Short mmCIF file of C-alpha atoms in Angstrom, two decimals:
data_model
loop_
_atom_site.label_atom_id
_atom_site.label_comp_id
_atom_site.label_asym_id
_atom_site.label_seq_id
_atom_site.Cartn_x
_atom_site.Cartn_y
_atom_site.Cartn_z
CA MET D 1 46.60 -2.25 -4.87
CA LYS D 2 49.90 -3.14 -3.37
CA PRO D 3 51.75 0.08 -2.54
CA GLU D 4 54.84 -1.28 -4.76
CA THR D 5 52.72 -1.40 -7.55
CA ALA D 6 51.00 2.05 -7.18
CA ARG D 7 54.21 3.49 -6.92
CA ASP D 8 55.13 2.23 -10.01
CA ILE D 9 52.71 3.51 -11.92
CA ALA D 10 52.66 6.88 -10.49
CA ALA D 11 56.30 6.98 -11.61
CA THR D 12 56.01 5.43 -14.87
CA ALA D 13 52.42 6.63 -16.41
CA GLY D 14 52.06 9.88 -14.09
CA PRO D 15 49.28 10.50 -11.12
CA ALA D 16 46.57 11.19 -14.28
CA VAL D 17 46.62 6.88 -13.99
CA PHE D 18 46.88 6.63 -10.13
CA ASP D 19 44.15 9.04 -9.79
CA ALA D 20 41.94 7.15 -12.25
CA ILE D 21 42.57 3.73 -10.40
CA ALA D 22 41.84 5.50 -6.98
CA VAL D 23 38.51 6.90 -8.56
CA ALA D 24 37.90 3.66 -9.72
CA ASP D 25 38.41 1.82 -6.42
CA LEU D 26 36.30 4.51 -4.46
CA THR D 27 33.30 4.00 -7.24
CA ASP D 28 33.42 0.26 -6.51
CA ALA D 29 33.48 0.85 -2.80
CA VAL D 30 30.23 3.33 -2.95
CA LYS D 31 28.53 0.95 -5.02
CA GLU D 32 29.22 -1.79 -2.44
CA LEU D 33 28.08 0.46 0.33
CA ALA D 34 24.45 1.78 -1.56
CA LEU D 35 24.16 -2.44 -2.44
CA ALA D 36 24.45 -3.06 1.12
CA ILE D 37 21.98 0.18 2.51
CA ARG D 38 19.44 -1.54 -0.26
CA GLU D 39 19.42 -5.14 1.04
CA ASP D 40 19.32 -3.85 4.94
CA THR D 41 16.26 -1.23 3.81
CA ALA D 42 14.82 -4.49 2.14
CA SER D 43 15.50 -6.83 5.03
CA ASP D 44 13.79 -4.18 7.45
CA THR D 45 10.80 -3.57 5.26
CA ALA D 46 10.45 -7.44 5.41
CA ARG D 47 10.81 -7.76 9.13
CA HIS D 48 8.51 -5.25 9.63
CA ASN D 49 5.80 -6.50 7.38
CA ASP D 50 5.97 -9.92 9.01
CA GLN D 51 5.26 -8.05 12.61
CA LEU D 52 2.33 -6.27 11.28
CA ILE D 53 1.18 -9.42 9.78
CA SER D 54 1.50 -11.20 13.02
CA VAL D 55 -0.41 -8.47 15.05
CA LEU D 56 -2.88 -7.99 12.74
CA GLU D 57 -3.70 -11.94 12.94
CA ARG D 58 -3.49 -12.05 16.69
CA LEU D 59 -5.92 -9.04 16.95
CA THR D 60 -8.33 -10.41 14.58
CA ASP D 61 -7.81 -13.62 16.62
CA ARG D 62 -9.04 -12.08 19.95
CA LEU D 63 -11.68 -9.80 18.23
CA GLU D 64 -13.35 -13.04 17.05
CA ASP D 65 -12.90 -14.84 20.51
CA LEU D 66 -14.48 -11.66 21.90
CA GLU D 67 -17.54 -11.85 19.63
CA GLN D 68 -17.93 -15.67 20.26
CA GLY D 69 -18.12 -15.22 23.58
CA GLY D 70 -20.74 -12.02 23.81
CA ARG D 71 -18.25 -9.54 24.86
CA GLY D 72 -17.46 -8.13 21.96
CA PRO D 73 -18.62 -4.42 20.80
CA HIS D 74 -21.58 -6.24 18.75
CA GLN D 75 -22.66 -8.44 21.61
CA GLY D 76 -22.23 -12.12 19.31
CA GLN D 77 -23.20 -10.48 16.28
CA PRO D 78 -21.53 -11.01 13.01
CA ARG D 79 -18.97 -7.75 12.19
CA GLY D 80 -19.95 -5.73 9.46
CA SER D 81 -19.97 -2.08 8.69
CA ARG D 82 -21.71 0.28 10.35
CA ARG D 83 -23.90 1.04 7.18
CA ASP D 84 -24.92 -2.55 7.26
CA GLN D 85 -26.34 -2.53 10.70
CA HIS D 86 -28.37 0.47 10.08
CA HIS D 87 -30.21 -0.83 7.16
CA ARG D 88 -31.47 -4.19 8.82
#
């Protein structure tokens, strides 16, 4: 809002109208800030999820490589739960 317009409104309609406009402007600003925070949070969450998926894929690939080479924790045996290994 232009300063001249604000002065005209304050002079003719009184400070209550000017205060209402100021509150409306402040409310809009808070809504925009909240939206920006939500978008930023969603972006961070998506980035972290992508990083976690990438790490898990690399870890899985590495464990498979180790098992195929006979150097893994099961010396080439297929992975499974400990419960499966004890009942064999």
